[in-house]
CSV table of C-alpha atoms and ligand atoms in Angstrom, one decimal:
chain,number,residue,atom,x,y,z
A,16,UNK,CA,27.3,5.9,-3.0
A,17,UNK,CA,24.4,5.8,-0.6
A,18,UNK,CA,23.1,2.6,0.6
A,19,UNK,CA,20.4,2.7,3.1
A,20,UNK,CA,19.2,-0.7,5.5
A,21,UNK,CA,15.4,-0.3,5.2
A,22,UNK,CA,13.1,-2.1,7.8
A,23,UNK,CA,9.1,-2.3,7.3
A,24,UNK,CA,7.1,-3.7,9.8
A,25,UNK,CA,3.6,-1.7,9.9
A,26,UNK,CA,1.1,-4.4,9.0
A,27,UNK,CA,1.6,-8.0,8.8
A,28,UNK,CA,5.1,-8.2,6.7
A,29,UNK,CA,8.2,-8.3,8.0
A,30,UNK,CA,10.8,-6.9,5.7
A,31,UNK,CA,13.8,-5.5,5.3
A,32,UNK,CA,16.1,-4.0,2.5
A,33,UNK,CA,18.9,-2.4,1.4
A,34,UNK,CA,18.9,0.4,-1.5
A,35,UNK,CA,21.2,2.2,-3.0
A,36,UNK,CA,20.9,5.6,-4.1
A,37,UNK,CA,17.1,5.7,-3.9
A,38,UNK,CA,17.2,3.5,-7.0
A,39,UNK,CA,18.7,0.2,-6.7
A,40,UNK,CA,17.3,-2.4,-4.9
A,41,UNK,CA,20.5,-4.3,-3.7
A,42,UNK,CA,18.3,-7.0,-1.9
A,43,UNK,CA,14.8,-7.0,-0.2
A,44,UNK,CA,13.4,-9.8,2.0
A,45,UNK,CA,9.7,-10.0,3.0
A,46,UNK,CA,8.2,-12.9,5.6
A,47,UNK,CA,4.8,-12.5,5.1
A,48,UNK,CA,2.2,-13.3,8.0
A,49,UNK,CA,-0.7,-13.6,5.8
A,50,UNK,CA,-1.4,-17.2,5.9
A,51,UNK,CA,-1.2,-17.2,9.4
A,52,UNK,CA,-3.9,-14.1,9.6
A,53,UNK,CA,-6.3,-15.9,7.0
A,54,UNK,CA,-8.3,-18.1,9.5
A,55,UNK,CA,-9.0,-14.6,11.4
A,56,UNK,CA,-10.5,-13.2,8.0
A,57,UNK,CA,-7.9,-10.1,8.5
A,58,UNK,CA,-5.0,-9.0,10.6
A,59,UNK,CA,-4.8,-9.7,14.2
A,60,UNK,CA,-2.7,-7.4,15.7
A,61,UNK,CA,-1.4,-9.3,18.5
A,62,UNK,CA,-0.3,-12.1,16.7
A,63,UNK,CA,1.2,-9.6,14.0
A,64,UNK,CA,3.7,-7.9,16.9
A,65,UNK,CA,4.6,-11.7,17.9
A,66,UNK,CA,5.5,-12.8,14.6
A,67,UNK,CA,7.4,-9.7,13.8
A,68,UNK,CA,9.5,-10.1,17.2
A,69,UNK,CA,10.3,-13.7,15.8
A,70,UNK,CA,11.3,-12.8,12.5
A,71,UNK,CA,12.6,-9.5,12.6
A,72,UNK,CA,16.5,-10.7,13.2
A,73,UNK,CA,16.6,-13.2,10.5
A,74,UNK,CA,14.8,-11.1,7.7
A,75,UNK,CA,17.5,-8.6,8.4
A,76,UNK,CA,20.4,-11.1,8.3
A,77,UNK,CA,19.4,-12.7,5.5
A,78,UNK,CA,18.7,-9.2,3.4
A,79,UNK,CA,22.5,-8.3,4.8
A,80,UNK,CA,24.1,-11.4,3.7
A,81,UNK,CA,21.7,-11.4,0.1
A,82,UNK,CA,23.1,-7.6,-0.7
A,83,UNK,CA,26.5,-8.9,0.0
A,84,UNK,CA,27.6,-5.8,2.3
A,85,UNK,CA,29.1,-5.8,5.2
A,86,UNK,CA,27.8,-3.1,8.1
A,87,UNK,CA,30.3,-0.6,7.2
A,88,UNK,CA,28.8,-0.4,3.7
A,89,UNK,CA,25.8,1.3,5.0
A,90,UNK,CA,25.2,5.1,5.5
A,91,UNK,CA,22.2,4.9,7.4
A,92,UNK,CA,19.3,3.0,9.0
A,93,UNK,CA,15.8,3.6,7.5
A,94,UNK,CA,12.5,2.6,9.4
A,95,UNK,CA,9.0,2.9,9.1
A,96,UNK,CA,7.1,4.4,12.6
A,97,UNK,CA,3.8,5.1,11.0
A,98,UNK,CA,0.9,5.1,10.1
A,99,UNK,CA,0.1,1.3,11.0
A,100,UNK,CA,-0.4,-1.1,14.2
A,101,UNK,CA,1.2,0.2,17.2
A,102,UNK,CA,2.7,-3.2,18.4
A,103,UNK,CA,4.1,-3.9,14.7
A,104,UNK,CA,5.9,-0.9,14.4
A,105,UNK,CA,7.2,-1.0,17.4
A,106,UNK,CA,9.5,-4.3,16.9
A,107,UNK,CA,10.6,-2.3,13.3
A,108,UNK,CA,11.3,1.0,15.1
A,109,UNK,CA,13.0,-0.6,18.2
A,110,UNK,CA,15.3,-3.1,15.8
A,111,UNK,CA,16.5,-0.4,13.9
A,112,UNK,CA,17.6,1.9,16.8
A,113,UNK,CA,19.5,-0.8,18.6
A,114,UNK,CA,21.1,-1.1,14.6
A,115,UNK,CA,21.6,2.4,14.2
A,116,UNK,CA,23.2,2.8,17.8
A,117,UNK,CA,25.4,-0.2,17.7
A,118,UNK,CA,26.7,0.4,14.4
A,119,UNK,CA,27.0,4.5,15.1
A,120,UNK,CA,25.0,5.1,11.5
A,121,UNK,CA,22.3,7.7,11.6
A,122,UNK,CA,18.4,6.9,11.8
A,123,UNK,CA,15.6,8.0,9.4
A,124,UNK,CA,12.3,7.8,10.4
A,125,UNK,CA,10.1,7.1,7.2
A,126,UNK,CA,6.2,7.5,6.8
A,127,UNK,CA,4.6,4.2,5.4
A,128,UNK,CA,2.6,6.1,2.8
A,129,UNK,CA,5.7,8.2,1.4
A,130,UNK,CA,7.2,4.4,0.8
A,131,UNK,CA,4.1,3.4,-1.3
A,132,UNK,CA,5.0,6.8,-3.4
A,133,UNK,CA,8.9,6.6,-3.8
A,134,UNK,CA,8.6,2.5,-5.1
A,135,UNK,CA,7.9,4.4,-8.6
A,136,UNK,CA,11.5,5.8,-8.0
A,137,UNK,CA,13.3,2.5,-8.0
A,138,UNK,CA,14.7,1.1,-11.0
A,139,UNK,CA,13.1,-2.1,-11.3
A,140,UNK,CA,11.5,-4.3,-14.3
A,141,UNK,CA,7.5,-3.8,-14.6
A,142,UNK,CA,5.7,-2.8,-17.6
A,143,UNK,CA,3.8,0.0,-15.3
A,144,UNK,CA,6.9,1.3,-14.2
A,145,UNK,CA,8.2,5.1,-15.7
A,146,UNK,CA,11.0,4.8,-18.2
A,147,UNK,CA,11.8,8.6,-17.7
A,148,UNK,CA,12.7,11.1,-14.8
A,149,UNK,CA,9.6,11.7,-13.1
A,150,UNK,CA,8.1,15.6,-13.5
A,151,UNK,CA,6.1,17.1,-10.8
A,152,UNK,CA,3.3,17.9,-10.0
A,153,UNK,CA,2.3,14.2,-9.6
A,154,UNK,CA,-1.0,12.7,-8.9
A,155,UNK,CA,-0.4,10.0,-6.4
A,156,UNK,CA,-3.2,7.3,-5.4
A,157,UNK,CA,-2.4,5.2,-2.8
A,158,UNK,CA,-4.9,2.3,-2.0
A,159,UNK,CA,-4.2,-0.4,0.3
A,160,UNK,CA,-5.6,-2.6,3.2
A,161,UNK,CA,-5.6,0.5,5.5
A,162,UNK,CA,-5.6,3.8,3.0
A,163,UNK,CA,-7.6,5.1,0.2
A,164,UNK,CA,-5.9,8.7,-0.3
A,165,UNK,CA,-5.1,11.3,-3.2
A,166,UNK,CA,-2.0,13.5,-3.1
A,167,UNK,CA,-0.3,16.2,-5.1
A,168,UNK,CA,3.1,15.7,-4.8
A,169,UNK,CA,4.7,19.4,-5.7
A,170,UNK,CA,8.0,18.5,-5.4
A,171,UNK,CA,10.3,15.6,-3.7
A,172,UNK,CA,8.7,15.4,0.0
A,173,UNK,CA,6.2,17.9,-0.6
A,174,UNK,CA,2.2,16.6,-0.3
A,175,UNK,CA,-1.0,18.1,-0.6
A,176,UNK,CA,-3.8,16.0,0.5
A,177,UNK,CA,-6.5,16.1,-1.8
A,178,UNK,CA,-8.9,13.5,-0.5
A,179,UNK,CA,-9.1,10.2,1.4
A,180,UNK,CA,-11.6,7.7,2.7
A,181,UNK,CA,-14.6,8.9,5.2
A,182,UNK,CA,-15.0,5.0,6.3
A,183,UNK,CA,-13.7,1.8,5.0
A,184,UNK,CA,-10.0,1.8,2.7
A,185,UNK,CA,-10.7,0.1,-0.5
A,186,UNK,CA,-8.8,-3.1,0.2
A,187,UNK,CA,-10.7,-3.1,3.5
A,188,UNK,CA,-14.0,-3.1,1.4
A,189,UNK,CA,-12.3,-6.0,-1.2
A,190,UNK,CA,-11.8,-8.1,2.3
A,191,UNK,CA,-14.9,-7.7,3.6
A,192,UNK,CA,-16.9,-8.3,0.6
A,193,UNK,CA,-14.6,-11.6,-0.2
A,194,UNK,CA,-16.0,-12.8,3.3
A,195,UNK,CA,-19.0,-11.9,2.8
A,196,UNK,CA,-19.0,-14.2,-0.4
A,197,UNK,CA,-17.1,-16.8,1.4
A,198,UNK,CA,-14.1,-16.5,-0.9
A,199,UNK,CA,-11.1,-16.2,1.5
A,200,UNK,CA,-8.6,-13.8,2.4
A,201,UNK,CA,-6.9,-11.6,1.3
A,202,UNK,CA,-10.0,-10.3,-0.6
A,203,UNK,CA,-8.4,-8.4,-3.6
A,204,UNK,CA,-7.1,-11.3,-5.0
A,205,UNK,CA,-9.9,-13.7,-4.9
A,206,UNK,CA,-12.7,-11.1,-5.9
A,207,UNK,CA,-10.3,-9.9,-8.8
A,208,UNK,CA,-10.5,-13.8,-9.9
A,209,UNK,CA,-14.1,-14.3,-9.1
A,210,UNK,CA,-15.1,-11.1,-11.2
A,211,UNK,CA,-13.3,-12.3,-14.0
A,212,UNK,CA,-16.2,-15.2,-14.7
A,213,UNK,CA,-18.8,-12.7,-13.7
A,214,UNK,CA,-21.0,-9.8,-15.2
A,215,UNK,CA,-20.4,-6.4,-14.1
A,216,UNK,CA,-23.2,-5.1,-14.8
A,217,UNK,CA,-25.6,-7.5,-13.3
A,218,UNK,CA,-25.9,-5.5,-10.2
A,219,UNK,CA,-25.8,-1.6,-9.6
A,220,UNK,CA,-24.3,-0.2,-6.5
A,221,UNK,CA,-24.9,3.3,-6.7
A,222,UNK,CA,-22.1,6.2,-6.0
A,223,UNK,CA,-21.7,7.4,-2.6
A,224,UNK,CA,-22.2,11.3,-2.3
A,225,UNK,CA,-19.6,13.0,-0.3
A,226,UNK,CA,-19.2,16.5,0.6
A,227,UNK,CA,-15.0,16.0,-0.3
A,228,UNK,CA,-14.8,16.5,-4.1
A,229,UNK,CA,-11.8,14.2,-3.7
A,230,UNK,CA,-13.2,12.0,-1.0
A,231,UNK,CA,-13.9,8.3,-1.2
A,232,UNK,CA,-16.5,6.0,0.7
A,233,UNK,CA,-16.7,2.3,0.4
A,234,UNK,CA,-18.7,1.0,3.7
A,235,UNK,CA,-21.8,1.9,1.8
A,236,UNK,CA,-21.0,-0.3,-1.7
A,237,UNK,CA,-20.3,-3.2,0.9
A,238,UNK,CA,-23.6,-3.1,2.7
A,239,UNK,CA,-25.4,-2.7,-0.6
A,240,UNK,CA,-23.4,-6.0,-1.5
A,241,UNK,CA,-24.6,-7.7,1.8
A,242,UNK,CA,-28.6,-6.7,1.2
A,243,UNK,CA,-28.3,-7.9,-2.2
A,244,UNK,CA,-27.0,-11.0,-1.5
A,245,UNK,CA,-29.6,-11.5,1.4
A,246,UNK,CA,-32.3,-10.6,-1.3
A,247,UNK,CA,-30.9,-13.6,-3.3
A,248,UNK,CA,-30.9,-16.2,-0.6
A,249,UNK,CA,-30.5,-16.9,2.9
A,250,UNK,CA,-26.5,-16.9,4.4
A,251,UNK,CA,-25.5,-20.0,6.2
A,252,UNK,CA,-24.8,-19.6,10.2
A,253,UNK,CA,-21.4,-20.9,9.5
A,254,UNK,CA,-21.1,-18.0,6.8
A,255,UNK,CA,-21.2,-20.4,3.6
A,256,UNK,CA,-23.8,-19.1,0.9
A,257,UNK,CA,-26.2,-22.0,-0.7
A,258,UNK,CA,-25.8,-22.7,-4.0
A,259,UNK,CA,-27.2,-20.8,-6.6
A,260,UNK,CA,-25.7,-17.7,-5.4
A,261,UNK,CA,-23.9,-16.0,-8.3
A,262,UNK,CA,-20.7,-15.3,-6.3
A,263,UNK,CA,-18.9,-13.8,-9.7
A,264,UNK,CA,-21.7,-11.6,-10.5
A,265,UNK,CA,-21.5,-9.9,-7.0
A,266,UNK,CA,-17.7,-10.0,-7.4
A,267,UNK,CA,-17.8,-8.5,-10.7
A,268,UNK,CA,-20.4,-5.8,-9.9
A,269,UNK,CA,-18.7,-4.9,-6.5
A,270,UNK,CA,-15.5,-4.4,-8.4
A,271,UNK,CA,-16.9,-2.3,-11.4
A,272,UNK,CA,-18.4,0.1,-8.4
A,273,UNK,CA,-15.2,0.5,-6.5
A,274,UNK,CA,-13.0,1.0,-9.3
A,275,UNK,CA,-15.4,3.5,-11.0
A,276,UNK,CA,-15.2,5.4,-8.1
A,277,UNK,CA,-11.4,5.6,-7.4
A,278,UNK,CA,-11.3,5.7,-11.1
A,279,UNK,CA,-13.6,9.2,-11.4
A,280,UNK,CA,-11.8,10.7,-8.7
A,281,UNK,CA,-8.6,10.2,-9.8
A,282,UNK,CA,-8.8,11.2,-13.0
A,283,UNK,CA,-10.9,14.3,-12.0
A,284,UNK,CA,-8.1,15.4,-9.6
A,285,UNK,CA,-5.3,14.8,-12.0
A,286,UNK,CA,-6.8,16.9,-14.6
A,287,UNK,CA,-7.8,19.7,-12.3
A,288,UNK,CA,-4.1,19.8,-10.8
A,289,UNK,CA,-2.4,19.5,-14.2
A,290,UNK,CA,-0.6,16.4,-12.8
A,291,UNK,CA,2.2,15.4,-15.2
A,292,UNK,CA,1.0,11.6,-14.6
A,293,UNK,CA,-0.5,9.4,-12.1
A,294,UNK,CA,1.3,7.4,-9.7
A,295,UNK,CA,-0.6,4.4,-8.3
A,296,UNK,CA,0.9,2.5,-4.9
A,297,UNK,CA,-0.7,0.2,-2.2
A,298,UNK,CA,-2.0,-3.6,-2.6
A,299,UNK,CA,-5.2,-2.8,-4.5
A,300,UNK,CA,-3.1,-0.9,-7.1
A,301,UNK,CA,-2.1,-4.6,-8.4
A,302,UNK,CA,-5.8,-4.6,-9.4
A,303,UNK,CA,-5.8,-5.2,-13.3
A,304,UNK,CA,-9.4,-3.6,-13.9
A,305,UNK,CA,-8.7,-0.5,-11.8
A,306,UNK,CA,-5.1,-0.1,-13.5
A,307,UNK,CA,-7.2,-0.4,-17.0
A,308,UNK,CA,-9.7,1.8,-16.2
A,309,UNK,CA,-7.7,4.8,-14.8
A,310,UNK,CA,-4.8,4.2,-17.6
A,311,UNK,CA,-7.9,4.1,-20.6
A,312,UNK,CA,-9.5,7.5,-18.9
A,313,UNK,CA,-6.6,9.5,-17.8
A,314,UNK,CA,-5.1,12.3,-20.3
A,315,UNK,CA,-1.7,11.4,-18.5
A,316,UNK,CA,0.5,8.8,-18.2
A,317,UNK,CA,-0.4,6.1,-15.3
A,318,UNK,CA,2.5,4.5,-13.3
A,319,UNK,CA,2.4,1.3,-11.2
A,320,UNK,CA,4.7,-0.6,-9.5
A,321,UNK,CA,5.2,-4.3,-10.1
A,322,UNK,CA,3.2,-6.5,-7.5
A,323,UNK,CA,6.0,-7.2,-5.3
A,324,UNK,CA,6.3,-3.5,-5.0
A,325,UNK,CA,2.7,-3.1,-4.5
A,326,UNK,CA,2.4,-5.1,-1.3
A,327,UNK,CA,4.3,-4.1,2.0
A,328,UNK,CA,8.0,-3.9,1.7
A,329,UNK,CA,11.0,-2.7,2.9
A,330,UNK,CA,12.6,-1.4,-0.4
A,331,UNK,CA,9.9,1.6,-1.1
A,332,UNK,CA,11.5,2.8,2.5
A,333,UNK,CA,15.0,2.8,1.3
A,334,UNK,CA,13.9,4.3,-1.8
A,335,UNK,CA,11.9,7.8,0.5
A,336,UNK,CA,15.0,7.5,3.0
A,337,UNK,CA,17.1,8.2,0.5
A,338,UNK,CA,15.6,11.6,-0.3
A,339,UNK,CA,15.1,12.1,3.1
A,340,UNK,CA,18.8,11.6,3.8
A,341,UNK,CA,19.9,13.9,0.7
A,342,UNK,CA,17.7,16.4,2.6
A,343,UNK,CA,19.5,16.1,5.7
A,344,UNK,CA,17.1,14.5,8.0
A,345,UNK,CA,17.9,12.5,11.0
A,346,UNK,CA,15.3,10.8,13.6
A,347,UNK,CA,16.7,11.4,17.0
A,348,UNK,CA,16.9,8.6,19.8
A,349,UNK,CA,13.7,9.2,20.9
A,350,UNK,CA,11.7,8.2,17.7
A,351,UNK,CA,8.5,6.9,18.6
A,352,UNK,CA,5.7,5.0,16.7
A,353,UNK,CA,2.8,7.0,15.3
A,354,UNK,CA,0.2,4.5,14.5
A,355,UNK,CA,-1.8,7.4,12.6
A,356,UNK,CA,0.5,9.3,11.2
A,357,UNK,CA,-0.6,11.1,8.1
A,358,UNK,CA,1.2,12.3,5.0
A,359,UNK,CA,1.1,16.3,4.2
B,9,KG4,O1,-0.5,-2.4,0.8
B,9,KG4,P1,-1.2,-3.6,1.2
B,9,KG4,O2,0.1,-4.9,1.1
B,9,KG4,O3,-1.0,-3.9,2.4
B,9,KG4,C1,-1.4,-2.7,3.7
B,9,KG4,O4,-0.7,-1.4,3.9
B,9,KG4,O5,-2.7,-2.5,3.6
B,9,KG4,O6,-2.5,-3.8,0.9
B,9,KG4,C2,-3.2,-5.1,1.0
B,9,KG4,C3,-4.4,-5.1,0.5
B,9,KG4,C4,-5.5,-5.9,1.0
B,9,KG4,O7,-6.7,-5.3,1.6
B,9,KG4,C5,-6.2,-6.5,-0.4
B,9,KG4,O8,-7.2,-7.1,-0.2
B,9,KG4,C6,-5.7,-5.8,-1.6
B,9,KG4,O9,-4.5,-4.9,-0.8
B,9,KG4,N1,-5.6,-6.4,-3.0
B,9,KG4,C7,-5.9,-6.3,-3.9
B,9,KG4,C8,-5.3,-7.1,-5.3
B,9,KG4,N2,-4.3,-7.5,-4.1
B,9,KG4,C9,-4.4,-6.9,-2.9
B,9,KG4,N3,-7.3,-5.5,-3.8
B,9,KG4,C10,-7.5,-5.7,-5.1
B,9,KG4,N4,-7.1,-6.2,-5.9
B,9,KG4,C11,-5.8,-6.7,-6.2
B,9,KG4,N5,-5.4,-7.4,-6.9
B,10,ZN,ZN1,1.0,-0.4,2.9
């Protein structure tokens, strides 16, 4: 039995979890800073690292208590070392180093994106979770506030990058359009809610033309939404919109366009690579329209984690760490944060 304490502080969630054999979540604690960043309309990096410093020790203590384990029951300490905000990552990496050194445990550095991938291996309740052992190759779509990437996963820990966003991440586009429509933060859930009452065909935001077959672009749609809103009304100086602006129609049309692009490339890539299934991960994979579109068009099974595993959490880091631990990988005491770390 392998038990790993995992720590995740790459963005605005302070999280710690204990995961057994990469599959069972013995505990997972998440302290979200979301409400505190909401008034800035996005994550404010300096505030994020300060809040991680305050939360990290209580979050780790609580996760150890909830797992009903003693330090001697652990086999390793895992931590996200990139990609993410440098100041935020530093808090997690230093906490992990301190514990590993103090308790004489090995340290494992994990790529945050690999965490999103391995959420699918956790044995948890969820209508989108695989019921059988996954077979390679797998097509992976990671869509969050910081990433929109397509990978082919050839085997455990082996990835080929197929495409990525050339500008904004998908979640970033949801957040920016939500701000523009004066709907609040984070944008994904509020856009999805507003879109449910709108007409997705009210406006047509055309697809970007890109060199990379599997690359994404979202900044053009965001600008197109802004132009259409400006055409229909004058945005007030405080950012609010006059009544009569068809906000649900804008939200629905934007969402339809973003989903269409993500779905199109994901399904095409799955067919071209002969993937046995599609795995979705990251905050935007919580979007029902996106899940439904991919599931409807794909010829292979499509899986997504339950909501608490879509957004940032340490359980997924503990899941990924198990496979790295079994492969004999250990980090040195010089493990440093890598804010622009890539997964390949
Ligand atoms: O994975 P995540 O929690 O953090 C990052 O690593 O970025 O993703 C957060 C992003 C935000 O941009 C948020 O607006 C988006 O995920 N999001 C959604 C939904 N729920 C969260 N986007 C679309 N539809 C949703 N239901
Ligand atoms: Zn994430």
